[in-house]
Coordinates of C-alpha atoms in Angstrom, one line a residue:
M1 CA 11.4 -1.0 -25.6
K2 CA 11.8 2.1 -23.7
R3 CA 15.1 3.6 -24.7
L4 CA 16.0 5.0 -21.3
W5 CA 14.6 4.6 -17.7
A6 CA 15.1 7.0 -14.8
I7 CA 16.3 5.1 -11.7
A8 CA 12.9 4.5 -10.0
L9 CA 13.1 5.8 -6.5
T10 CA 11.8 2.5 -4.9
S11 CA 14.5 0.5 -6.7
S12 CA 17.5 2.8 -6.0
L13 CA 16.5 3.3 -2.6
V14 CA 16.1 -0.4 -1.8
V15 CA 19.7 -0.9 -3.2
L16 CA 21.0 2.0 -0.9
A17 CA 19.4 0.5 2.1
G18 CA 21.3 -2.7 1.6
C19 CA 24.5 -0.6 1.4
H20 CA 23.8 1.8 4.2
S21 CA 24.9 4.7 2.1
F22 CA 21.8 7.3 2.4
K23 CA 24.0 9.9 3.4
K24 CA 26.7 9.3 0.9
E25 CA 24.3 9.1 -1.9
N26 CA 22.5 12.3 -0.8
V27 CA 19.1 10.5 -0.2
E28 CA 16.9 10.9 2.8
P29 CA 17.3 8.0 5.1
P30 CA 14.3 6.2 6.2
T31 CA 12.3 7.3 9.3
P32 CA 13.3 4.9 12.0
L33 CA 10.4 3.1 13.4
D34 CA 9.3 3.7 17.0
K35 CA 10.8 1.1 19.4
K36 CA 8.2 1.8 21.9
F37 CA 5.3 1.1 19.6
E38 CA 2.7 -0.7 21.2
P39 CA 0.1 -2.2 18.7
S40 CA -3.7 -1.8 19.5
I41 CA -4.7 -4.7 17.2
K42 CA -3.6 -8.4 17.1
V43 CA -2.6 -9.4 13.6
E44 CA -1.9 -13.2 13.2
R45 CA 0.1 -14.7 10.4
L46 CA -1.6 -17.5 8.9
W47 CA 1.1 -19.2 7.0
K48 CA 4.2 -18.3 4.9
T49 CA 5.9 -19.8 1.6
S50 CA 7.9 -18.6 -1.3
I51 CA 8.3 -18.7 -5.0
G52 CA 11.7 -18.7 -6.5
D53 CA 13.7 -15.6 -6.2
G54 CA 10.6 -13.4 -6.8
P55 CA 11.2 -10.1 -8.9
A56 CA 14.8 -10.2 -7.5
E57 CA 16.7 -7.3 -9.0
S58 CA 14.4 -6.5 -11.9
G59 CA 12.9 -3.5 -10.2
V60 CA 9.4 -5.0 -11.1
R61 CA 6.5 -5.0 -8.5
M62 CA 5.4 -8.5 -8.9
R63 CA 2.5 -9.5 -6.5
P64 CA 0.4 -12.6 -6.2
T65 CA -3.2 -13.2 -7.5
V66 CA -5.9 -14.9 -5.6
V67 CA -8.9 -16.4 -7.5
N68 CA -11.4 -18.9 -6.2
G69 CA -9.4 -19.8 -3.1
V70 CA -6.0 -20.2 -5.0
L71 CA -3.0 -18.0 -4.9
Y72 CA -0.9 -17.9 -8.1
A73 CA 2.6 -16.4 -7.9
A74 CA 5.7 -16.3 -10.3
S75 CA 9.4 -15.3 -10.3
T76 CA 11.9 -13.8 -12.6
D77 CA 14.0 -16.9 -12.3
G78 CA 11.3 -18.9 -14.3
K79 CA 9.2 -20.5 -11.4
I80 CA 5.4 -20.2 -11.1
G81 CA 3.0 -21.8 -8.7
A82 CA -0.4 -22.3 -7.2
F83 CA -0.9 -22.4 -3.4
D84 CA -3.9 -23.0 -1.5
A85 CA -4.9 -19.6 -0.3
G86 CA -6.1 -20.8 3.1
T87 CA -3.3 -22.9 4.1
G88 CA -0.3 -21.9 1.7
K89 CA 0.1 -25.5 0.8
T90 CA 1.5 -25.9 -2.7
I91 CA -1.0 -27.1 -5.3
W92 CA 1.4 -27.2 -8.2
E93 CA 4.7 -25.5 -9.3
K94 CA 6.6 -25.2 -12.5
S95 CA 10.1 -24.4 -13.3
T96 CA 11.2 -23.4 -16.9
R97 CA 14.8 -23.4 -16.1
Q98 CA 15.1 -26.9 -14.4
H99 CA 12.6 -28.8 -16.7
G100 CA 12.7 -27.1 -20.1
W101 CA 9.1 -26.6 -19.4
F102 CA 8.0 -24.9 -22.6
G103 CA 9.9 -27.3 -24.7
W104 CA 12.5 -25.0 -26.2
G105 CA 16.3 -26.1 -26.3
D106 CA 17.7 -28.2 -23.4
A107 CA 16.6 -28.5 -19.8
K108 CA 19.2 -25.9 -18.7
R109 CA 17.9 -23.2 -20.8
E110 CA 16.0 -20.3 -18.8
D111 CA 12.9 -20.3 -21.2
A112 CA 11.0 -17.5 -19.4
R113 CA 12.0 -14.7 -17.0
F114 CA 8.6 -14.2 -15.6
S115 CA 7.9 -10.6 -14.9
G116 CA 4.1 -9.7 -15.4
G117 CA 1.5 -11.3 -13.2
P118 CA 0.2 -13.9 -13.1
G119 CA -3.3 -13.2 -13.8
A120 CA -5.9 -15.7 -13.4
A121 CA -9.7 -16.2 -14.3
D122 CA -11.7 -19.2 -14.3
D123 CA -9.4 -22.1 -15.6
L124 CA -6.7 -19.9 -17.1
V125 CA -3.5 -18.4 -15.8
A126 CA -1.5 -15.7 -17.8
V127 CA 2.0 -14.4 -17.2
G128 CA 4.3 -12.0 -19.1
T129 CA 8.0 -12.3 -19.4
L130 CA 11.0 -9.8 -19.6
D131 CA 11.8 -11.0 -23.1
G132 CA 8.3 -10.1 -24.5
H133 CA 6.4 -13.1 -24.4
V134 CA 2.9 -14.1 -22.7
Y135 CA 2.2 -17.6 -21.5
A136 CA -1.2 -19.2 -20.6
M137 CA -1.5 -22.3 -18.9
N138 CA -4.3 -24.4 -17.1
A139 CA -5.0 -23.0 -13.6
K140 CA -5.6 -26.6 -12.4
D141 CA -2.2 -28.1 -13.2
G142 CA 0.0 -25.4 -14.7
E143 CA 0.1 -27.2 -18.2
R144 CA 0.9 -24.8 -21.0
R145 CA -1.7 -24.0 -23.4
W146 CA -0.2 -21.3 -25.6
A147 CA 2.5 -18.7 -26.0
A148 CA 2.3 -15.4 -27.7
E149 CA 5.1 -12.8 -28.7
V150 CA 4.5 -9.2 -28.1
S151 CA 6.6 -6.1 -28.5
S152 CA 8.4 -5.8 -25.5
E153 CA 8.9 -6.7 -21.6
V154 CA 5.6 -7.2 -19.7
I155 CA 5.9 -6.2 -16.3
T156 CA 2.3 -5.8 -15.1
T157 CA -0.5 -8.4 -14.7
P158 CA -2.3 -9.6 -17.8
A159 CA -6.2 -9.1 -17.5
I160 CA -8.3 -12.1 -18.3
V161 CA -11.8 -11.0 -19.4
G162 CA -14.4 -11.4 -22.1
G163 CA -12.5 -14.1 -23.9
L164 CA -9.3 -12.0 -24.0
V165 CA -6.1 -11.7 -22.3
V166 CA -5.3 -8.0 -22.2
V167 CA -1.7 -7.4 -21.9
R168 CA 0.3 -4.1 -21.3
C169 CA 4.0 -3.8 -22.7
N170 CA 6.7 -1.6 -21.5
D171 CA 6.7 0.2 -24.9
G172 CA 3.2 1.5 -24.2
R173 CA 1.4 -1.0 -26.4
V174 CA -1.7 -3.0 -25.2
Y175 CA -2.7 -6.2 -26.6
G176 CA -5.9 -7.9 -26.8
L177 CA -4.9 -11.7 -27.2
D178 CA -7.7 -14.5 -27.7
A179 CA -7.9 -16.3 -24.3
G180 CA -8.3 -19.6 -26.1
T181 CA -5.4 -19.4 -28.6
G182 CA -3.4 -16.4 -28.0
E183 CA -4.0 -15.1 -31.3
R184 CA -3.6 -11.2 -31.5
R185 CA -7.0 -9.8 -31.8
W186 CA -6.0 -5.9 -31.5
V187 CA -3.3 -3.7 -30.4
F188 CA -3.4 -0.3 -29.0
D189 CA -0.2 1.8 -29.6
Q190 CA 0.2 5.1 -27.9
S191 CA 1.1 7.8 -30.2
Q192 CA 4.0 8.9 -27.9
V193 CA 5.9 7.3 -25.1
P194 CA 8.6 9.4 -23.2
A195 CA 12.2 8.3 -23.7
L196 CA 12.9 8.8 -19.9
S197 CA 10.4 7.2 -17.5
L198 CA 10.3 5.5 -14.2
R199 CA 10.5 1.6 -13.9
G200 CA 7.1 0.5 -13.8
N201 CA 3.7 0.1 -15.2
G202 CA 0.2 0.4 -13.5
R203 CA -2.1 -2.6 -13.7
L204 CA -4.9 -2.6 -16.1
L205 CA -8.3 -2.1 -15.1
V206 CA -11.2 -3.7 -17.2
A207 CA -14.9 -2.8 -16.4
N208 CA -18.0 -2.5 -18.6
G209 CA -16.3 -3.5 -21.7
V210 CA -13.5 -0.8 -21.2
V211 CA -9.8 -1.1 -20.6
F212 CA -8.5 1.7 -18.2
M213 CA -4.6 2.2 -18.0
G214 CA -2.3 5.0 -16.7
S215 CA 0.5 6.0 -19.3
D216 CA 4.0 7.0 -18.9
A217 CA 2.9 10.4 -20.2
G218 CA 0.8 11.1 -17.3
K219 CA -2.5 10.2 -19.0
L220 CA -5.5 8.2 -18.0
V221 CA -6.7 6.3 -21.2
A222 CA -9.9 4.5 -21.9
I223 CA -9.8 1.8 -24.5
R224 CA -12.6 -0.4 -26.0
L225 CA -12.2 -4.0 -24.8
D226 CA -13.6 -5.3 -28.1
N227 CA -11.4 -3.6 -30.6
G228 CA -8.9 -1.7 -28.8
E229 CA -9.9 1.7 -30.0
K230 CA -9.4 4.7 -27.6
L231 CA -12.4 6.3 -26.3
W232 CA -11.0 9.1 -24.2
E233 CA -8.0 10.2 -22.4
Q234 CA -7.5 12.6 -19.2
T235 CA -4.5 14.5 -18.0
L236 CA -3.1 13.3 -14.6
A237 CA 0.3 15.2 -14.8
S238 CA 1.4 17.8 -17.2
G239 CA 5.0 16.5 -17.9
E240 CA 6.3 20.2 -17.4
G241 CA 9.8 21.2 -15.8
R242 CA 13.2 22.4 -16.5
T243 CA 14.9 19.0 -16.7
E244 CA 14.1 15.5 -18.0
I245 CA 13.7 14.5 -14.4
D246 CA 11.4 17.3 -13.4
R247 CA 9.3 16.3 -16.5
L248 CA 8.8 12.7 -15.5
S249 CA 5.0 12.2 -15.3
D250 CA 4.5 8.3 -15.1
A251 CA 1.1 7.1 -14.0
D252 CA 2.6 4.0 -12.7
G253 CA -0.1 2.8 -10.0
A254 CA -3.2 0.9 -10.7
I255 CA -6.4 2.7 -11.6
V256 CA -9.1 2.1 -9.2
L257 CA -13.1 2.0 -9.8
D258 CA -15.8 2.9 -7.3
G259 CA -19.2 2.8 -8.8
T260 CA -18.9 4.7 -12.0
T261 CA -15.9 6.9 -10.8
I262 CA -12.3 6.3 -11.6
Y263 CA -9.4 7.4 -9.7
G264 CA -6.0 7.8 -11.1
A265 CA -2.7 9.5 -10.0
A266 CA 0.8 10.3 -11.6
Y267 CA 4.4 11.2 -10.5
H268 CA 4.7 14.9 -10.4
G269 CA 1.0 15.2 -11.0
Q270 CA -2.4 15.0 -9.2
L271 CA -4.9 12.8 -7.9
T272 CA -7.9 12.8 -10.2
A273 CA -11.4 11.7 -10.0
V274 CA -13.0 11.1 -13.5
D275 CA -16.5 10.0 -14.5
G276 CA -15.9 6.5 -16.1
P277 CA -18.5 6.7 -19.0
S278 CA -17.6 10.1 -20.3
G279 CA -14.0 10.8 -19.1
R280 CA -15.1 14.3 -17.6
P281 CA -13.1 15.0 -14.5
L282 CA -14.9 15.6 -11.3
W283 CA -12.2 16.9 -9.0
N284 CA -8.3 16.8 -8.8
H285 CA -5.9 17.2 -5.8
P286 CA -2.1 17.8 -6.0
L287 CA -0.4 14.6 -5.3
S288 CA 2.9 13.1 -6.6
T289 CA 3.0 9.0 -6.5
Y290 CA 4.3 6.2 -8.4
T291 CA 2.2 3.5 -6.4
S292 CA -1.1 2.2 -6.6
L293 CA -4.3 3.8 -5.1
D294 CA -7.2 2.0 -3.1
V295 CA -10.6 3.1 -2.3
H296 CA -12.9 2.0 0.7
G297 CA -16.0 3.5 2.3
N298 CA -15.8 7.4 1.8
A299 CA -12.0 7.5 1.2
V300 CA -9.3 7.1 -1.4
Y301 CA -5.9 5.9 0.0
A302 CA -2.5 6.9 -1.4
V303 CA 1.1 7.0 -0.7
D304 CA 3.1 10.0 -2.1
D305 CA 6.5 10.3 -3.4
Q306 CA 8.0 10.6 0.1
S307 CA 6.2 7.7 1.4
Q308 CA 3.6 9.8 3.4
V309 CA 0.1 8.0 3.5
F310 CA -2.9 9.8 2.9
A311 CA -6.8 9.5 2.8
F312 CA -8.8 11.9 0.7
D313 CA -12.6 12.1 0.6
K314 CA -13.7 10.2 -2.4
S315 CA -16.6 12.7 -3.2
S316 CA -14.5 15.9 -3.1
G317 CA -10.8 15.3 -3.0
A318 CA -10.5 16.9 0.6
N319 CA -7.8 15.7 2.6
I320 CA -9.0 13.6 5.4
W321 CA -5.7 12.7 7.2
K322 CA -2.0 12.3 6.7
Q323 CA 0.5 9.9 8.1
D324 CA 4.2 10.9 8.0
A325 CA 5.6 8.6 10.3
L326 CA 6.8 6.3 7.7
K327 CA 8.4 8.8 5.5
Y328 CA 11.2 7.7 3.3
R329 CA 10.6 4.2 4.2
W330 CA 9.4 3.8 0.4
L331 CA 6.2 2.1 0.9
S332 CA 4.3 0.0 -1.4
G333 CA 1.0 1.0 -2.6
P334 CA -1.8 1.1 0.2
A335 CA -4.4 -1.7 0.3
A336 CA -7.8 -1.4 2.1
D337 CA -8.3 -4.0 4.9
G338 CA -11.7 -3.3 6.1
D339 CA -11.3 -0.7 8.7
Y340 CA -7.7 -0.7 8.2
V341 CA -4.9 0.4 5.6
V342 CA -1.9 -1.8 5.0
V343 CA 1.2 -0.9 3.4
G344 CA 4.8 -2.7 3.3
D345 CA 8.0 -0.9 3.5
L346 CA 11.8 -1.3 2.4
E347 CA 12.8 -3.3 5.2
G348 CA 10.3 -6.0 5.1
Y349 CA 7.7 -4.5 7.7
I350 CA 4.0 -4.5 7.1
H351 CA 2.0 -1.8 8.8
W352 CA -1.7 -1.3 9.6
L353 CA -3.0 2.1 9.7
N354 CA -6.5 3.1 11.1
G355 CA -8.6 4.0 8.1
S356 CA -10.4 6.8 9.8
D357 CA -7.5 8.8 11.3
G358 CA -4.2 7.2 9.9
K359 CA -2.9 6.1 13.1
I360 CA -0.4 3.1 13.0
V361 CA -2.2 0.3 15.0
G362 CA -0.3 -2.7 14.0
R363 CA 3.0 -4.0 12.7
E364 CA 4.4 -7.4 11.4
R365 CA 7.6 -8.3 9.5
L366 CA 7.6 -10.7 6.4
S367 CA 11.4 -10.6 6.1
K368 CA 14.3 -8.2 5.8
K369 CA 13.8 -7.9 2.3
A370 CA 11.8 -4.8 0.7
I371 CA 8.0 -5.1 -0.1
R372 CA 7.5 -3.1 -3.2
A373 CA 4.1 -4.5 -4.4
Q374 CA 0.9 -3.5 -3.2
P375 CA -0.7 -6.1 -0.6
V376 CA -3.4 -8.3 -1.9
V377 CA -6.7 -8.2 0.2
V378 CA -9.4 -10.8 -0.3
G379 CA -12.0 -11.0 2.4
D380 CA -10.4 -10.5 5.8
V381 CA -6.8 -11.7 4.5
V382 CA -3.9 -9.7 3.5
Y383 CA -1.4 -11.3 1.1
V384 CA 2.0 -9.7 0.8
E385 CA 5.1 -10.5 -1.3
D386 CA 8.6 -9.2 -1.0
V387 CA 11.3 -8.8 -3.6
K388 CA 12.9 -12.3 -2.9
G389 CA 9.5 -14.1 -3.4
N390 CA 8.6 -14.4 0.2
I391 CA 4.8 -14.6 0.6
A392 CA 2.6 -14.5 3.6
A393 CA -1.0 -14.4 4.7
Y394 CA -2.2 -12.3 7.6
R395 CA -5.5 -11.5 9.4
V396 CA -6.5 -9.2 12.0
A397 CA -7.8 -11.0 14.9
H398 CA -11.2 -9.9 16.2

């Protein structure tokens, strides 16, 4: 387990927002929204549902997964469910607390505090827990297949590919588990994990037989999928500074792939484009972030540690535009939605920005709770989840 966590900016500021104590805590208050804002696009909400208490106070950026027309979501109070992605109708839902689902102890025992995922592929769903377990179940009905124990809490989505369930733990280890049995095939153990880090882990990216991850030491690491051996690593942040806080260098956002180029970024670091096969850096641009990236068209989209939204040219790293009207609203990672970029904020608002110039063109409100997880875009539908497990689907009307 990580021995000590820094208070992640998003977690602490969400708490402060509820207490209205920004000034007292010497924290910049969120930029007020323009009350005269007039949307230039029409966004329609298709449906809304919920799953348990969501990530609640865990500080985890849980988000749903959509596979083959089904949305899967889980919560830290032991609920997991499948919903029709088109209508939001519940297909199945399991509750470990109410039904003793995993068969341990009595029916009142909280068997699993879900925190990582869920991930899904084909007929399998996998989810990690705060107490260091991974559970696999049938995608069709949620019935348990197997359980595996790992070295620490799992707070990011497992990846299911190539007959493996690949899981990242909060102590820096990555496990390759047999998708059929849960048996451990391999484990990758980082040589050094900082004692002090932000609360978060970036999602694993698996492509062409390689697992890519951003580390808490500010590295982009490539691991072989078949045996867990490290292929290469590239520095995203140096971890330099006078204090432990200054030296925080977590790469907590998702790594993204476009063609053969990988894009990654880190806190107190830089946005870096890397050639995937060789690990050779192509360009870098100063950027401090703890959220995920996205790429679409000729642009890489990012949100910095002050919640300014950027678009960078993906071939050179040149700045295309910057949007600072949402500064200090502690945004989620950006998600490309066709011609638009979507972000959620700490007051439950969802903002659509024009992908070409960054102008805010649409706004909806899911709830009054913070949206920490990067929205999920499938086709022309955007799925958003807040910290209390509220989930909704939106579409830009054409």
